[in-house]
CSV table of C-alpha atoms and ligand atoms in Angstrom, one decimal:
chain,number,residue,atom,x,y,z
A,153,UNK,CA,0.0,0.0,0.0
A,154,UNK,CA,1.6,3.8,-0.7
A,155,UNK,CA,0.5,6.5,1.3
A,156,UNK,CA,1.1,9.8,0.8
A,157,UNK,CA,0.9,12.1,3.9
A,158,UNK,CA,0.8,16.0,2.8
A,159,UNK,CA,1.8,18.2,5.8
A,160,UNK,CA,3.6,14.9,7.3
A,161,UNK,CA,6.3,16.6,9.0
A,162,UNK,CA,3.4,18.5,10.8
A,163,UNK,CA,2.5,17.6,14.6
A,164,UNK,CA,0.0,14.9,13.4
A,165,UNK,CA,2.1,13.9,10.5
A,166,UNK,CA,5.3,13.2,12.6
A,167,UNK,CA,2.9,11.0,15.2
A,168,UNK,CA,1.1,9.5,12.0
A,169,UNK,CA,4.1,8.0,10.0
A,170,UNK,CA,5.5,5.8,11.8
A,171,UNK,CA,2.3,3.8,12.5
A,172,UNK,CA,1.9,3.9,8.4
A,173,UNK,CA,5.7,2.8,8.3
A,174,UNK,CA,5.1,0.0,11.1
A,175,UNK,CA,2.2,-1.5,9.3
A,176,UNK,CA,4.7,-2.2,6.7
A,177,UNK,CA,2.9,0.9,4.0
A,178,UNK,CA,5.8,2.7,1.9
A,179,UNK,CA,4.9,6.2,3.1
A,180,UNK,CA,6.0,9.2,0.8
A,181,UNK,CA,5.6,12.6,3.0
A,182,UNK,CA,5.5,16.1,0.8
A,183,UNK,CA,5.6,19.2,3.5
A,184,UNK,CA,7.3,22.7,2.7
A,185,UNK,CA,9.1,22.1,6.2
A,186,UNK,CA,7.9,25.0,7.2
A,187,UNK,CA,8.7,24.4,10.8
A,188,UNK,CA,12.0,22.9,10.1
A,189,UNK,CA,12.8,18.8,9.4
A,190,UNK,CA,14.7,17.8,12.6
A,191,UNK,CA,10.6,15.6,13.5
A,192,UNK,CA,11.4,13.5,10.2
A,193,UNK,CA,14.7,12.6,10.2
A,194,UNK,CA,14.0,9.4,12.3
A,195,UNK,CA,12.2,8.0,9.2
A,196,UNK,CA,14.8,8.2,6.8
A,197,UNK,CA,16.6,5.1,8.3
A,198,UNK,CA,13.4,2.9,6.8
A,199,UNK,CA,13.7,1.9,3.2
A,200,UNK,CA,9.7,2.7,2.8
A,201,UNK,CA,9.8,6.3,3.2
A,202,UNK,CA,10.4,8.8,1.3
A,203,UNK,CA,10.1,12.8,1.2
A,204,UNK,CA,9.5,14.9,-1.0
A,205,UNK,CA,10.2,19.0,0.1
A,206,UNK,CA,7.2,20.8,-1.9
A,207,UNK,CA,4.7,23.2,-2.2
A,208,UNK,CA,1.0,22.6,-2.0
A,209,UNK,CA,0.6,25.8,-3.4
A,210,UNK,CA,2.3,24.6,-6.4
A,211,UNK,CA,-0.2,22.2,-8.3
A,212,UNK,CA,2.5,20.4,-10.3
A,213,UNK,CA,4.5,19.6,-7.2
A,214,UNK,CA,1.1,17.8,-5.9
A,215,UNK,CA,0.2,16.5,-8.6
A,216,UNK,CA,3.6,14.4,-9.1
A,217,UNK,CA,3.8,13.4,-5.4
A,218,UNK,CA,-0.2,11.3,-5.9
A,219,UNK,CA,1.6,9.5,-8.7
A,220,UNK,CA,0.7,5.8,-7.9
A,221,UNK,CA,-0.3,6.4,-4.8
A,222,UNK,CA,-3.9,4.3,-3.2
A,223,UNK,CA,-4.4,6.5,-0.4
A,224,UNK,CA,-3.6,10.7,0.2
A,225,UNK,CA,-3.9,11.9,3.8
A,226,UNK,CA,-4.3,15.3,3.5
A,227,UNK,CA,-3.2,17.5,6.5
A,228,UNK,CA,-0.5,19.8,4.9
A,229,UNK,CA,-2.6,23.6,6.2
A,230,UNK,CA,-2.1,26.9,8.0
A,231,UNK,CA,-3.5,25.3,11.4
A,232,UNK,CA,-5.6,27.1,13.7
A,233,UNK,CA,-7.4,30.9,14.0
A,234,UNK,CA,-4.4,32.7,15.2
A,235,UNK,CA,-2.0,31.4,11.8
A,236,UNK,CA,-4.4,32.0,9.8
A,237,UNK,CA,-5.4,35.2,11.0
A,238,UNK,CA,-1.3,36.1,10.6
A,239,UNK,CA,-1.4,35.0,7.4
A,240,UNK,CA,-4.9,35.1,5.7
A,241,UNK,CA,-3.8,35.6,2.1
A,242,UNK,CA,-1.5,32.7,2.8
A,243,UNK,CA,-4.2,30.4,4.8
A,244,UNK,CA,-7.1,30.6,1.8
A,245,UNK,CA,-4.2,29.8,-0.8
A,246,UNK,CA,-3.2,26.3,1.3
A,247,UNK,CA,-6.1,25.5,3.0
A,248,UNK,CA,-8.7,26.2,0.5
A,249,UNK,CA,-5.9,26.4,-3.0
A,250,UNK,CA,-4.0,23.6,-2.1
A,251,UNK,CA,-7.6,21.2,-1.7
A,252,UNK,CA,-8.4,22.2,-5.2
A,253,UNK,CA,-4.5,21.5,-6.5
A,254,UNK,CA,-5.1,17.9,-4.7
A,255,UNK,CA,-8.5,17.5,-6.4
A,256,UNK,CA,-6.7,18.5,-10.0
A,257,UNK,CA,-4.5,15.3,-9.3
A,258,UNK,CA,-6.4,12.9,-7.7
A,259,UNK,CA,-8.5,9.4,-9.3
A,260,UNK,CA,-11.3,7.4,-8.1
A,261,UNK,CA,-9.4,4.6,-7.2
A,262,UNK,CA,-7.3,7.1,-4.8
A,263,UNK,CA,-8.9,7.6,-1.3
A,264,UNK,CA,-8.7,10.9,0.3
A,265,UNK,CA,-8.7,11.0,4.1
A,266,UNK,CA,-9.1,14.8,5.0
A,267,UNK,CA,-8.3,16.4,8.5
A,268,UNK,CA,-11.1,18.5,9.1
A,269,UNK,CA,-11.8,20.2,12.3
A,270,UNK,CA,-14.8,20.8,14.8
A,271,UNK,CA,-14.1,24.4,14.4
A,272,UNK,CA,-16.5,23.9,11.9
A,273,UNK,CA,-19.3,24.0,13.9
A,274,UNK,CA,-18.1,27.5,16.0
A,275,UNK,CA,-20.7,28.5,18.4
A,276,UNK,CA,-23.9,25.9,19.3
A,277,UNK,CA,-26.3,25.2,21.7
A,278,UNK,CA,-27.0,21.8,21.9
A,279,UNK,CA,-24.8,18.8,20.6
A,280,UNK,CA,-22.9,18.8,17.5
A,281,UNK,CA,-24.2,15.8,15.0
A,282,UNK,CA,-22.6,15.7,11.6
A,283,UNK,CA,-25.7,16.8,10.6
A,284,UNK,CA,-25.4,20.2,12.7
A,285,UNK,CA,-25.4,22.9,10.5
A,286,UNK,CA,-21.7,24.5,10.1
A,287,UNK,CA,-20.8,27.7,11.6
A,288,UNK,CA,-17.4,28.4,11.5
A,289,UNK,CA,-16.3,31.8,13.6
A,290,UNK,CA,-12.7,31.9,12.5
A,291,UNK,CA,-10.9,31.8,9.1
A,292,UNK,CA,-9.7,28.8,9.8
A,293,UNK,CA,-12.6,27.0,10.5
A,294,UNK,CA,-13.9,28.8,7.1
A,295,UNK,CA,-11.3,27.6,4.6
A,296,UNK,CA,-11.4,24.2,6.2
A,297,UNK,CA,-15.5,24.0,5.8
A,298,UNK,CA,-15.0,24.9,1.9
A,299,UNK,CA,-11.8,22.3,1.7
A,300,UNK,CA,-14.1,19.7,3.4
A,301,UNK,CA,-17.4,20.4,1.0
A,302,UNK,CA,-15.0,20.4,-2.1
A,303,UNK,CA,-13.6,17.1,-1.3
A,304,UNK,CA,-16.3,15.4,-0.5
A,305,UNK,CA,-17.8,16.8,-4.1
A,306,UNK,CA,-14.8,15.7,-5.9
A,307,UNK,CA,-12.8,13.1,-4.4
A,308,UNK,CA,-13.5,9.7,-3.2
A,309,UNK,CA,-12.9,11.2,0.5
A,310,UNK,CA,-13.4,10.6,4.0
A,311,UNK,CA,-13.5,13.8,6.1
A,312,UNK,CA,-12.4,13.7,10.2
A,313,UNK,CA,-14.0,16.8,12.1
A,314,UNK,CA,-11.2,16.4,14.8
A,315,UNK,CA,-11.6,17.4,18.5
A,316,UNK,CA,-8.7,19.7,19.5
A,317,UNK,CA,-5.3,17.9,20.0
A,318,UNK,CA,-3.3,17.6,23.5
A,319,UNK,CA,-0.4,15.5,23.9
A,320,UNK,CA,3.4,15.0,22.8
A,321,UNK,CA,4.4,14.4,19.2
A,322,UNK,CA,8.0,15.1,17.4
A,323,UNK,CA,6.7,18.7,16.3
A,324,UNK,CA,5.5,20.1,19.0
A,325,UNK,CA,2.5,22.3,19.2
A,326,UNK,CA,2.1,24.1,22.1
A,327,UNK,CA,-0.5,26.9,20.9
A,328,UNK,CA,-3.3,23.9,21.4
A,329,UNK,CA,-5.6,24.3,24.4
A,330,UNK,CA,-4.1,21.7,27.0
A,331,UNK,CA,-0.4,22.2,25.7
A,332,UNK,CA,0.0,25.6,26.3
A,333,UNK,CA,-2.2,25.3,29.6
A,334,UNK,CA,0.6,22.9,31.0
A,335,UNK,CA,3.0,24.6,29.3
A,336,UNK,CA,2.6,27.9,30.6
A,337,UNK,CA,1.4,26.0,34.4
A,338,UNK,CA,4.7,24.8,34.6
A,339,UNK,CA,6.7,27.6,32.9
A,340,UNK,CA,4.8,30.7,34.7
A,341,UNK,CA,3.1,29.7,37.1
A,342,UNK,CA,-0.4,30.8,36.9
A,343,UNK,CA,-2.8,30.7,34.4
A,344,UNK,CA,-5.0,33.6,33.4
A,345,UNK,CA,-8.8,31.9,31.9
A,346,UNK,CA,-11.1,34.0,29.8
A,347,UNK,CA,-14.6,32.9,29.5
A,348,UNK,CA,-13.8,29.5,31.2
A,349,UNK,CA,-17.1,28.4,30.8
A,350,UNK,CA,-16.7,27.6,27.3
A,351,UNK,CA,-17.4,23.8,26.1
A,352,UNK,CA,-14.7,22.5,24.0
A,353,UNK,CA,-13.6,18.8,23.2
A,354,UNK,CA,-10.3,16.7,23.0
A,355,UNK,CA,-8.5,14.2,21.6
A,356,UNK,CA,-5.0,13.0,22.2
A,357,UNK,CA,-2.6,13.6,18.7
A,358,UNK,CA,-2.3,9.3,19.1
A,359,UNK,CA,-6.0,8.7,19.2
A,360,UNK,CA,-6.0,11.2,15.9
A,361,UNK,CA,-3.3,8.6,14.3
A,362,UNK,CA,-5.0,5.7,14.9
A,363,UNK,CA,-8.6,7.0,13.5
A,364,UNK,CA,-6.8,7.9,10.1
A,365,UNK,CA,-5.3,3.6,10.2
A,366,UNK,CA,-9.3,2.8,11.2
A,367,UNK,CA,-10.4,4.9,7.8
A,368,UNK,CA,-7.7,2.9,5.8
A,369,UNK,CA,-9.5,-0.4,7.4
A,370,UNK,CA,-13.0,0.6,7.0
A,371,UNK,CA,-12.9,2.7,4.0
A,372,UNK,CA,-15.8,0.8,2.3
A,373,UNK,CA,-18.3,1.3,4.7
A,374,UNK,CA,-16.7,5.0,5.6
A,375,UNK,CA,-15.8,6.7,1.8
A,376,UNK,CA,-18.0,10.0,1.2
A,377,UNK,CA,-18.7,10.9,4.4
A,378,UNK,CA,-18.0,13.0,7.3
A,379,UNK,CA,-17.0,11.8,11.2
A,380,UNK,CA,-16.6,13.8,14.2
A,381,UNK,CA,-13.7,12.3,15.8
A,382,UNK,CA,-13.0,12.3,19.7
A,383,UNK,CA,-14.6,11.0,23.1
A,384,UNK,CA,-17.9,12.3,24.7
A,385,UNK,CA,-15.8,11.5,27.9
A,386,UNK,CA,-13.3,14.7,27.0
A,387,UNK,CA,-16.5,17.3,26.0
A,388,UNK,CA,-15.0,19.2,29.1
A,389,UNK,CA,-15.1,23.1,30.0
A,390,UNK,CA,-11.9,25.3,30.0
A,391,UNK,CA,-12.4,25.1,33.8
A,392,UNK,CA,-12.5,21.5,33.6
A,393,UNK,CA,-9.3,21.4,32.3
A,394,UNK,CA,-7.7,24.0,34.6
A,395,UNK,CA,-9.1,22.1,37.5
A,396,UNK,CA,-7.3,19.0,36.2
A,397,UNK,CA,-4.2,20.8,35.6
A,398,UNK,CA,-3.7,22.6,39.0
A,399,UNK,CA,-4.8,19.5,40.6
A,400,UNK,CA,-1.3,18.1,39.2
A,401,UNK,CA,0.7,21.3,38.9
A,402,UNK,CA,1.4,24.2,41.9
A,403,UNK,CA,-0.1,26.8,40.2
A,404,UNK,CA,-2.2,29.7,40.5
A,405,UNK,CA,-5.6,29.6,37.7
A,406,UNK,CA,-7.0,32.8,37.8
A,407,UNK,CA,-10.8,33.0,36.2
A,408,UNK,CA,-11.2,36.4,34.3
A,409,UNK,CA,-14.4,37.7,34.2
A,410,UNK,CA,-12.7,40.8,31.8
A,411,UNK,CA,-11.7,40.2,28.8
A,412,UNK,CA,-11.9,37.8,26.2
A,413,UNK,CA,-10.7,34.3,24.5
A,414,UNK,CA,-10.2,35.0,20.5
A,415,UNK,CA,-11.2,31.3,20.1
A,416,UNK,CA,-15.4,31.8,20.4
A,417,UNK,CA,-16.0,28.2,20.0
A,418,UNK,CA,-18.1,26.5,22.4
A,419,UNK,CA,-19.5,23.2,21.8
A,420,UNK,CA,-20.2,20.0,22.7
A,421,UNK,CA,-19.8,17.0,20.2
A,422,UNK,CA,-21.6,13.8,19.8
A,423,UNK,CA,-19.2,11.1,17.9
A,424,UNK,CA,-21.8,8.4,18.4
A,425,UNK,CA,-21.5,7.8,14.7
A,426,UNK,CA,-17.7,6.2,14.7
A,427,UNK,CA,-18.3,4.7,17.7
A,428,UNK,CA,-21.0,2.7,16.2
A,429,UNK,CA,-18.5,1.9,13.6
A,430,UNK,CA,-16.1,0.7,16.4
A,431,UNK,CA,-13.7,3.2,17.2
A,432,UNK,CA,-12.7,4.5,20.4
A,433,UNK,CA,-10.3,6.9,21.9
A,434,UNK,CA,-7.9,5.4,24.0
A,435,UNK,CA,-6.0,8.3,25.7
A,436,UNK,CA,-7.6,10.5,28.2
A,437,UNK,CA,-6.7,14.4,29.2
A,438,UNK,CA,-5.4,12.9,32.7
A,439,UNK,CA,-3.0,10.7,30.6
A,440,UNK,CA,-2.2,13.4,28.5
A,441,UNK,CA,-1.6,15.8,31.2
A,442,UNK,CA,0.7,13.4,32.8
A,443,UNK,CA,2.4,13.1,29.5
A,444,UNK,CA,2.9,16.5,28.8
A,445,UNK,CA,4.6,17.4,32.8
A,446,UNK,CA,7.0,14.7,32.2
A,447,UNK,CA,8.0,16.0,29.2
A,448,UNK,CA,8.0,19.8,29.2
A,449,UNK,CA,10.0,19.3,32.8
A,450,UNK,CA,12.5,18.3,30.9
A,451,UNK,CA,12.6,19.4,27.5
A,452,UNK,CA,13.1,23.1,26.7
A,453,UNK,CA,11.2,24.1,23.9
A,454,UNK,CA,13.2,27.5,22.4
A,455,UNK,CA,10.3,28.6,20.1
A,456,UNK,CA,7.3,27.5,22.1
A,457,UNK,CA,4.5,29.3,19.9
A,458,UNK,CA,6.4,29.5,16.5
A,459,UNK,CA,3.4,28.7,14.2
A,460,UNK,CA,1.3,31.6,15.6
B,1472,NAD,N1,-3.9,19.5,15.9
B,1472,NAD,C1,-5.2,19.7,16.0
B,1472,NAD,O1,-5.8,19.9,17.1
B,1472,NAD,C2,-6.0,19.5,14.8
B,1472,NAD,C3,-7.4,19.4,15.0
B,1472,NAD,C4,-8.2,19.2,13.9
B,1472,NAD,C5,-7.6,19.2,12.7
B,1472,NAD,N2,-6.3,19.4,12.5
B,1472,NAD,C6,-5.8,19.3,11.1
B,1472,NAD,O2,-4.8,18.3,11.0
B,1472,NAD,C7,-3.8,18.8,10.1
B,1472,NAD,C8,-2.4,18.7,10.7
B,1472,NAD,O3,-2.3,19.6,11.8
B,1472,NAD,P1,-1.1,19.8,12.7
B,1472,NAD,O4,-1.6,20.0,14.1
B,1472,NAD,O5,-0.2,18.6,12.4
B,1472,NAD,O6,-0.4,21.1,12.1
B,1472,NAD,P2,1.1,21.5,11.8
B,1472,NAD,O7,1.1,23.0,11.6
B,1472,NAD,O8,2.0,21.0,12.8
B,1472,NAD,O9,1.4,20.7,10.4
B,1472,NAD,C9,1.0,21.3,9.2
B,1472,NAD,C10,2.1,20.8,8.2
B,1472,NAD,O10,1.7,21.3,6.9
B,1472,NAD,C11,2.9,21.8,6.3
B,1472,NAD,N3,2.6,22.8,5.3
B,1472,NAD,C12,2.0,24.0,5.6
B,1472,NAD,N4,1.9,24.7,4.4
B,1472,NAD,C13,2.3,23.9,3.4
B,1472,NAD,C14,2.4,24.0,2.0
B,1472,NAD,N5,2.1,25.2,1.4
B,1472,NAD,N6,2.9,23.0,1.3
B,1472,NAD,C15,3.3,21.8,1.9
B,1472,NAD,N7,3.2,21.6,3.2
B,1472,NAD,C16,2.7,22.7,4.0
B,1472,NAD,C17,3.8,22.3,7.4
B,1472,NAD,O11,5.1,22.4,7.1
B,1472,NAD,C18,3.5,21.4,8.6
B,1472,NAD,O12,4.5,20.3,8.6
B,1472,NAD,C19,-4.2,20.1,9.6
B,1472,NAD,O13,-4.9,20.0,8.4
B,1472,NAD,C20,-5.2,20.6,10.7
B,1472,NAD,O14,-6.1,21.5,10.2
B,1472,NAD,C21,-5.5,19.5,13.5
């Protein structure tokens, strides 16, 4: 099996290849590198993979790197609100350009596994279905809601509306919710909450790997559709999570009632509809709390919040 993995040198690419590479797929990886290559070079040492340094921007570059490939998992993006409100010219021409470059390139015999996001579904009372109407609040969530639509219209594609990642990976995020909450815990001190109150939901970056190997073994029942991907059990409040956190780390969590949090989503999100299919999270936030104080005691990040 070849697998292509745009944007594999990413947080969710570096966690993802190996697992591809372990299952014994030849894995060809096509990232800009924008945040550097040190996460990949571990691969190299296996005969299956390969890399390829390109532009998704650049539709011939894409185009080339789907050659003979059966399955493209698509992640290569400006990620979150805050990088793509930095770069908005820059975000539509990946996140929204790039998606039609892929399309230009891709068969029917080619499946498409797309890394959508639940920042779709912005603001909502009640809980998120796949059927919920979308609602995106940030740039981000809006070029991702066009990339998702066009897929699905043109591609023989399988679209994840992820929860919002927490845990280690080889590139390191630490702008995402939990991260920087420990991060900043153990680095600062204190933490300063706006609207803490807000709903969001979680999944760990491994449980996001292993949903893209359960597309890959279900794709015949899953092709053309769209998944919410996460646990009910990690629908938690910002408060939630603080609680958690300073329950672990001396800290001080301060709840602002001024002030405001430029991420407005708050949501809660039923995935009953890949659990039925039989997939399951596996790592919770107290796991991946754990994880992340036993690693960001001892490993200085320089850059911390490089991609934003
Ligand atoms: N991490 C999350 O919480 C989360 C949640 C939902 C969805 N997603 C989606 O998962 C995917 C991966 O996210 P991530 O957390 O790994 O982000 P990331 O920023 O770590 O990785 C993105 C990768 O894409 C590459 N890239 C960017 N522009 C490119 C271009 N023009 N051409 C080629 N490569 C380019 C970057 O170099 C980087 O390696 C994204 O599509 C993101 O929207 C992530």
């Amino acid at each position: 099996m070849n697998v292509l993995v745009t944007g594999g040198a990413g947080y969710v690419g570096t966690s993802l290849v190996p697992l591809l590479l372990e299952r014994g797929y030849k894995v060809r990886v096509f990232d800009n590198l924008m945040f550097g290559g040190a996460p990949v070079l571990p691969f190299f040492r296996n005969q299956n993979f390969q890399f390829i340094n390109g532009d998704i921007r650049n539709k011939d570059d894409i185009v080339r790197a789907m050659k003979d490939q059966d399955i493209v998992v698509h992640l290569a993006a400006i990620v979150g609100y805050p990088a793509c409100r930095k770069e908005p010219i820059l975000a539509e021409q990946v996140n929204i350009g790039g998606v039609d470059n892929l399309i230009g390139g891709v068969s029917k015999d080619q499946l498409v596994l797309f890394s959508s996001t639940g920042s779709n579904y912005g603001c909502v009372e009640g809980i998120c279905t796949e059927e919920t109407p979308l609602n995106p609040l940030s740039l981000y969530g809006q070029t991702k809601t066009v990339a998702e639509r066009r897929l699905l219209e043109n591609s023989n594609a399988i679209v994840y509306r992820f929860a919002t990642a927490f845990g280690i990976s080889p590139r390191m995020r630490l702008d995402l919710l939990i991260n920087d909450f420990v991060y900043r815990a153990l680095t600062e001190g204190y933490l300063v909450v706006y609207e803490s109150q807000f709903r969001r939901t979680f999944i760990h970056v491994h449980d996001m790997c292993r949903a893209f190997l359960f597309a890959i073994d279900h794709a015949d029942k899953m092709a053309g559709q769209v998944y919410n991907v996460g646990s009910e059990k990690m629908n938690l409040s910002k408060r939630d999570v603080c609680e958690q956190i300073a329950a672990k780390i001396n800290c001080h969590v301060h709840y602002a009632d001024v002030g405001e949090d430029q991420d407005k989503r708050d949501y809660v999100v039923s995935y009953h509809k890949i659990n039925s299919l039989g997939y399951q999270t596996t790592v919770t936030v107290d796991e991946g709390i754990d994880e992340l104080i036993r690693a960001l005691r001892v490993v200085q990040i320089k850059t911390p919040y490089s991609n934003v």
